[in-house]
Amino acid sequence: SSGINAEYGVTWQIISIVSLIVGVYLFGFAPLLLGNTVSKAHISLLSAFSGGVLIGTTFIHLFPEVSESAAQFRCAVGIDSSYPIGELLICVGLVAVMIVENMAAEYEHVAHQVSIQTQMDDDEEDESAALFDPHHKHDGHSHGHSHGHSHEGGHDHVSHFTMTSELGWGAYILVLALSIHSILEGVAIGLADTVEDLITLFLSVIIHEVCLAFALGLKLFVDKHTLRQFITSLSIFVISCPVGIVIGMAVVQNFTDVTLTKVVFVLKALATGTFIQVTFLEIVAPEFAHRHINQLYKMAMLTFGLIFISIVMYLIHDMPVTDFCKSFVTKPLEPATGL
């Protein structure tokens, strides 16, 4: 029988959901726990490693998936053109994220300038009022102290703004991109029509998800998010794949293959564009812009991250995992499928 037996299917789907939640949380929180015990240099090296993981994920995993989905999309809608529509949507996702991020940065910049101008106007009003105050002292010491205090306050304000502007967007865009990708991977698990396929997909997804969870947790830690922001962002990523599994189970009953093919193709391509933006502009480039440790060490760690995820992708897509799953599930399923 090609269909999933209800008892085994539901059991494995529940196991998949619970395992994904536990595994992703553990690896996502690992950078937060390690960050309190290791040096800044080690955190920088781990960040370079995660950059290598994301580079490998983008070009070894996401691009081939978009190409495959594009081929399925052409067949589903009857398009004969060889125009690279997948690559076009990747560019749309990349540029759209850059537009949103730059608009937000510009808004923050304007708000910051307005705040500074307001503070300067308030200071001028205070100084004007002090000139007419008979108890006000006009000696040099008093004036110098007042000026120094004002400058210090302004410096703190600028420092706070810089930290705030560097916080949110890169990590939040990464959360969005990872979550969309995880939902789609969860949909694939939910759509599996045999337990063999379900287990194969589950093993490949959980290995991949924990690597991405570590990269996300490290990005959140490096950007100095609060504990509440850290937990919220990680939780969104954690639940995305289980949500995808549930969606996949529902889609089997309610949507046609053509509709599913269109939606999955568009989302995969757009998510890949956001991946590119986050990987290169938010993680790799900023990390190599800081030269507090030898750049060759960072390059070695980035290369190691790329090699690591390449090996993981090989194990996921090649024969060993599939053979393992076949030998694991075939015999136990024989009595159940005969019912």
Coordinates of C-alpha atoms in Angstrom, one line a residue:
S1 CA 0.0 0.0 0.0
S2 CA 1.3 3.5 -0.9
G3 CA -0.7 5.4 1.7
I4 CA 0.2 6.1 5.3
N5 CA -1.4 3.8 7.8
A6 CA -3.3 6.0 10.2
E7 CA -1.7 4.7 13.4
Y8 CA 1.9 4.8 12.2
G9 CA 1.3 8.1 10.2
V10 CA -0.1 10.1 13.1
T11 CA 2.5 8.6 15.5
W12 CA 5.4 9.7 13.3
Q13 CA 3.9 13.1 12.7
I14 CA 3.6 13.7 16.4
I15 CA 7.1 12.5 17.0
S16 CA 8.3 14.8 14.2
I17 CA 6.6 17.8 15.7
V18 CA 7.8 17.2 19.3
S19 CA 11.4 16.4 18.2
L20 CA 11.6 19.5 16.0
I21 CA 10.4 21.7 18.9
V22 CA 12.8 20.3 21.4
G23 CA 15.8 20.1 19.0
V24 CA 15.4 23.6 17.6
Y25 CA 14.9 25.1 21.0
L26 CA 18.1 23.4 22.4
F27 CA 20.3 24.5 19.5
G28 CA 18.7 27.9 19.3
F29 CA 19.5 28.6 22.9
A30 CA 23.0 27.2 22.7
P31 CA 24.6 30.5 21.6
L32 CA 22.9 32.3 24.5
L33 CA 24.3 29.8 27.0
L34 CA 27.7 29.7 25.4
G35 CA 27.9 33.5 25.0
N36 CA 28.2 33.9 28.8
T37 CA 31.2 31.6 29.0
V38 CA 33.3 32.2 25.9
S39 CA 35.2 35.3 24.7
K40 CA 34.2 37.8 22.1
A41 CA 36.7 36.3 19.6
H42 CA 35.1 32.9 19.9
I43 CA 31.7 34.4 19.3
S44 CA 33.0 36.1 16.2
L45 CA 34.4 32.8 15.0
L46 CA 31.1 31.1 15.6
S47 CA 29.3 33.8 13.7
A48 CA 31.6 33.2 10.7
F49 CA 30.8 29.5 11.0
S50 CA 27.1 30.2 10.9
G51 CA 27.7 32.5 7.9
G52 CA 29.2 29.5 6.1
V53 CA 26.3 27.3 7.0
L54 CA 23.8 29.9 5.6
I55 CA 25.9 30.3 2.4
G56 CA 25.8 26.6 1.9
T57 CA 22.1 26.4 2.6
T58 CA 21.4 29.1 0.1
F59 CA 23.3 27.7 -2.8
I60 CA 23.3 23.9 -2.1
H61 CA 19.8 23.6 -0.7
L62 CA 17.6 26.6 -1.6
F63 CA 18.6 27.3 -5.2
P64 CA 18.1 23.7 -6.4
E65 CA 14.7 23.6 -4.6
V66 CA 13.7 26.8 -6.4
S67 CA 14.8 25.3 -9.8
E68 CA 12.9 22.1 -9.1
S69 CA 9.8 24.0 -8.0
A70 CA 10.0 26.3 -11.1
A71 CA 10.0 23.2 -13.4
Q72 CA 6.9 21.8 -11.5
F73 CA 5.3 25.3 -11.8
R74 CA 5.8 25.4 -15.6
C75 CA 4.3 21.9 -16.0
A76 CA 1.4 22.8 -13.7
V77 CA 0.4 26.0 -15.6
G78 CA 1.5 24.9 -19.1
I79 CA 4.3 27.4 -19.6
D80 CA 6.8 26.5 -22.4
S81 CA 9.1 29.5 -22.0
S82 CA 12.6 28.9 -20.6
Y83 CA 12.6 32.3 -18.9
P84 CA 14.2 32.0 -15.5
I85 CA 11.1 33.0 -13.5
G86 CA 12.5 31.4 -10.3
E87 CA 15.6 33.6 -10.4
L88 CA 13.4 36.6 -11.1
L89 CA 11.3 35.9 -7.9
I90 CA 14.5 35.5 -6.0
C91 CA 15.6 38.9 -7.1
V92 CA 12.2 40.3 -6.1
G93 CA 12.5 38.8 -2.6
L94 CA 16.0 40.2 -2.3
V95 CA 15.2 43.7 -3.5
A96 CA 11.9 43.9 -1.5
V97 CA 13.7 43.1 1.7
M98 CA 16.3 45.7 1.0
I99 CA 13.7 48.3 0.2
V100 CA 11.8 47.6 3.5
E101 CA 15.0 47.6 5.5
N102 CA 16.2 50.9 4.1
M103 CA 12.8 52.5 4.5
A104 CA 12.8 51.5 8.1
A105 CA 16.4 52.8 8.6
E106 CA 15.5 56.1 7.0
Y107 CA 12.5 56.4 9.2
E108 CA 14.7 55.8 12.3
H109 CA 17.2 58.3 11.0
V110 CA 14.5 61.0 10.6
A111 CA 13.0 60.2 14.0
H112 CA 16.5 60.5 15.5
Q113 CA 17.1 63.9 13.9
V114 CA 13.7 65.2 15.1
S115 CA 14.6 63.9 18.6
I116 CA 17.9 65.7 18.6
Q117 CA 16.3 69.0 17.4
T118 CA 13.7 68.8 20.1
Q119 CA 16.3 68.3 22.7
M120 CA 18.3 71.3 21.4
D121 CA 15.2 73.5 21.4
D122 CA 14.5 72.4 25.0
D123 CA 18.1 73.2 26.0
E124 CA 17.9 76.6 24.4
E125 CA 14.7 77.4 26.3
D126 CA 16.3 76.3 29.5
E127 CA 19.3 78.6 28.8
S128 CA 17.0 81.5 28.0
A129 CA 15.1 81.1 31.1
A130 CA 18.3 80.9 33.2
L131 CA 19.5 84.3 31.8
F132 CA 16.5 85.9 33.5
D133 CA 16.9 84.0 36.7
P134 CA 18.5 86.3 39.3
H135 CA 19.8 83.3 41.2
H136 CA 21.6 82.0 38.2
K137 CA 25.5 82.1 38.3
H138 CA 27.3 83.3 35.2
D139 CA 30.8 82.2 36.1
G140 CA 32.8 80.1 33.7
H141 CA 32.8 77.1 35.9
S142 CA 29.1 76.9 36.0
H143 CA 28.7 77.4 32.3
G144 CA 31.4 74.8 31.5
H145 CA 29.8 72.2 33.7
S146 CA 26.4 72.8 32.1
H147 CA 27.9 72.4 28.6
G148 CA 29.7 69.2 29.5
H149 CA 26.6 67.7 31.0
S150 CA 24.6 68.6 27.8
H151 CA 27.2 67.0 25.6
E152 CA 27.3 63.8 27.7
G153 CA 23.6 63.5 27.5
G154 CA 23.7 63.9 23.7
H155 CA 26.4 61.3 23.4
D156 CA 24.3 58.8 25.4
H157 CA 21.3 59.4 23.2
V158 CA 23.3 58.8 20.0
S159 CA 24.8 55.7 21.5
H160 CA 21.4 54.4 22.4
F161 CA 20.0 55.1 18.9
T162 CA 22.9 53.3 17.2
M163 CA 22.3 50.2 19.3
T164 CA 18.6 50.3 18.6
S165 CA 19.1 50.7 14.8
E166 CA 21.5 47.8 14.7
L167 CA 19.2 45.5 16.7
G168 CA 16.0 44.6 15.0
W169 CA 16.0 44.4 11.3
G170 CA 18.7 41.9 10.3
A171 CA 17.7 39.3 12.9
Y172 CA 14.0 39.8 12.3
I173 CA 14.4 39.4 8.5
L174 CA 16.4 36.2 9.2
V175 CA 13.5 35.0 11.4
L176 CA 11.0 35.7 8.6
A177 CA 13.1 34.0 5.9
L178 CA 13.9 30.9 8.1
S179 CA 10.2 30.7 9.2
I180 CA 8.9 30.7 5.7
H181 CA 11.4 28.1 4.7
S182 CA 10.6 26.0 7.7
I183 CA 6.9 26.1 7.0
L184 CA 7.5 24.8 3.5
E185 CA 9.7 22.0 4.9
G186 CA 6.9 21.2 7.3
V187 CA 4.4 21.1 4.5
A188 CA 6.5 18.5 2.8
I189 CA 6.4 16.3 5.9
G190 CA 2.7 16.8 6.2
L191 CA 2.2 15.9 2.5
A192 CA 4.2 12.6 2.8
D193 CA 2.1 9.7 1.6
T194 CA 4.2 6.9 3.1
V195 CA 5.9 6.5 6.5
E196 CA 9.2 5.8 4.7
D197 CA 8.9 9.3 3.0
L198 CA 7.8 10.9 6.2
I199 CA 10.8 9.5 8.2
T200 CA 13.3 10.4 5.4
L201 CA 11.9 14.0 5.3
F202 CA 11.9 14.2 9.1
L203 CA 15.5 13.2 9.5
S204 CA 16.7 15.6 6.7
V205 CA 14.6 18.5 8.1
I206 CA 15.6 18.2 11.8
I207 CA 19.3 18.0 10.9
H208 CA 18.9 21.1 8.8
E209 CA 16.7 22.9 11.2
V210 CA 19.0 22.6 14.2
C211 CA 21.9 24.0 12.2
L212 CA 19.8 27.0 11.2
A213 CA 18.5 27.4 14.7
F214 CA 22.1 27.7 16.0
A215 CA 22.8 30.4 13.3
L216 CA 19.6 32.3 14.2
G217 CA 20.4 32.1 18.0
L218 CA 23.9 33.4 17.4
K219 CA 22.6 36.3 15.3
L220 CA 20.1 37.2 18.0
F221 CA 22.9 37.0 20.6
V222 CA 25.4 39.0 18.6
D223 CA 22.9 41.8 18.0
K224 CA 22.3 42.0 21.8
H225 CA 18.5 41.4 21.8
T226 CA 16.8 41.3 25.1
L227 CA 15.9 37.9 26.5
R228 CA 12.2 38.5 25.7
Q229 CA 13.0 39.4 22.0
F230 CA 15.4 36.3 21.9
I231 CA 12.7 33.9 23.1
T232 CA 9.9 35.5 20.9
S233 CA 12.0 35.4 17.7
L234 CA 13.3 31.8 18.4
S235 CA 9.7 30.6 19.2
I236 CA 8.4 32.0 15.9
F237 CA 11.0 29.9 14.1
V238 CA 10.4 26.9 16.3
I239 CA 6.7 26.7 15.7
S240 CA 7.0 27.4 11.9
C241 CA 7.9 23.8 10.9
P242 CA 5.2 22.1 13.0
V243 CA 2.7 24.6 11.6
G244 CA 3.8 23.6 8.2
I245 CA 3.3 19.9 9.0
V246 CA -0.3 20.7 10.1
I247 CA -0.8 22.8 6.9
G248 CA 0.5 19.9 4.8
M249 CA -1.9 17.5 6.4
A250 CA -4.8 19.9 5.7
V251 CA -3.7 20.7 2.2
V252 CA -3.9 17.0 1.2
Q253 CA -7.6 17.1 1.9
N254 CA -8.5 20.6 0.7
F255 CA -6.2 21.8 -2.1
T256 CA -5.4 20.7 -5.6
D257 CA -1.8 19.9 -6.6
V258 CA -1.8 22.8 -9.1
T259 CA -2.6 25.4 -6.4
L260 CA -0.1 23.9 -4.0
T261 CA 2.6 23.9 -6.7
K262 CA 2.0 27.6 -7.4
V263 CA 2.1 28.7 -3.8
V264 CA 5.1 26.6 -2.8
F265 CA 7.1 27.9 -5.8
V266 CA 6.5 31.6 -5.1
L267 CA 7.2 31.3 -1.4
K268 CA 10.4 29.3 -1.9
A269 CA 11.7 31.8 -4.4
L270 CA 10.9 34.8 -2.3
A271 CA 12.3 33.2 0.9
T272 CA 15.5 32.4 -1.0
G273 CA 15.9 36.1 -1.9
T274 CA 15.6 37.1 1.8
F275 CA 18.1 34.4 2.6
I276 CA 20.7 36.0 0.3
Q277 CA 20.1 39.4 1.8
V278 CA 20.5 38.2 5.4
T279 CA 23.4 35.9 4.7
F280 CA 25.6 38.3 2.9
L281 CA 24.5 41.8 4.1
E282 CA 23.5 41.1 7.7
I283 CA 25.9 38.3 8.8
V284 CA 28.9 37.7 6.6
A285 CA 29.8 41.3 5.6
P286 CA 29.4 42.9 9.1
E287 CA 31.4 40.1 10.6
F288 CA 34.3 40.5 8.2
A289 CA 34.2 44.3 8.6
H290 CA 35.4 44.0 12.2
R291 CA 39.1 43.2 12.4
H292 CA 39.5 42.5 16.1
I293 CA 40.8 39.0 15.3
N294 CA 42.8 37.6 12.4
Q295 CA 40.5 37.5 9.3
L296 CA 42.1 34.2 8.2
Y297 CA 40.7 32.5 11.3
K298 CA 37.2 33.8 10.3
M299 CA 37.7 32.7 6.8
A300 CA 38.7 29.2 8.0
M301 CA 35.6 29.0 10.2
L302 CA 33.3 30.2 7.3
T303 CA 34.9 27.5 5.1
F304 CA 34.4 24.9 7.8
G305 CA 30.7 25.9 8.1
L306 CA 30.3 25.6 4.4
I307 CA 32.0 22.2 4.3
F308 CA 29.9 21.0 7.3
I309 CA 26.5 21.9 5.8
S310 CA 27.7 20.5 2.4
I311 CA 28.3 17.1 4.1
V312 CA 24.9 17.4 5.9
M313 CA 23.2 18.1 2.5
Y314 CA 25.0 15.1 1.0
L315 CA 23.9 12.8 3.7
I316 CA 20.3 14.1 3.4
H317 CA 20.0 13.8 -0.3
D318 CA 22.1 10.7 -1.1
M319 CA 21.6 7.0 -0.6
P320 CA 22.6 6.3 3.1
V321 CA 19.6 8.1 4.7
T322 CA 17.1 6.5 2.3
D323 CA 18.5 3.0 2.8
F324 CA 18.4 3.5 6.5
C325 CA 14.8 4.6 6.5
K326 CA 13.7 1.7 4.2
S327 CA 15.3 -0.9 6.5
F328 CA 13.8 0.8 9.5
V329 CA 10.2 1.0 8.5
T330 CA 9.5 -1.7 6.0
K331 CA 9.2 -4.7 8.3
P332 CA 7.2 -3.1 11.1
L333 CA 4.6 -1.7 8.6
E334 CA 3.8 -5.1 7.0
P335 CA 1.2 -6.2 9.6
A336 CA -0.4 -2.7 9.8
T337 CA -0.8 -2.2 6.1
G338 CA -2.6 -5.5 5.7
L339 CA -5.4 -4.3 8.0

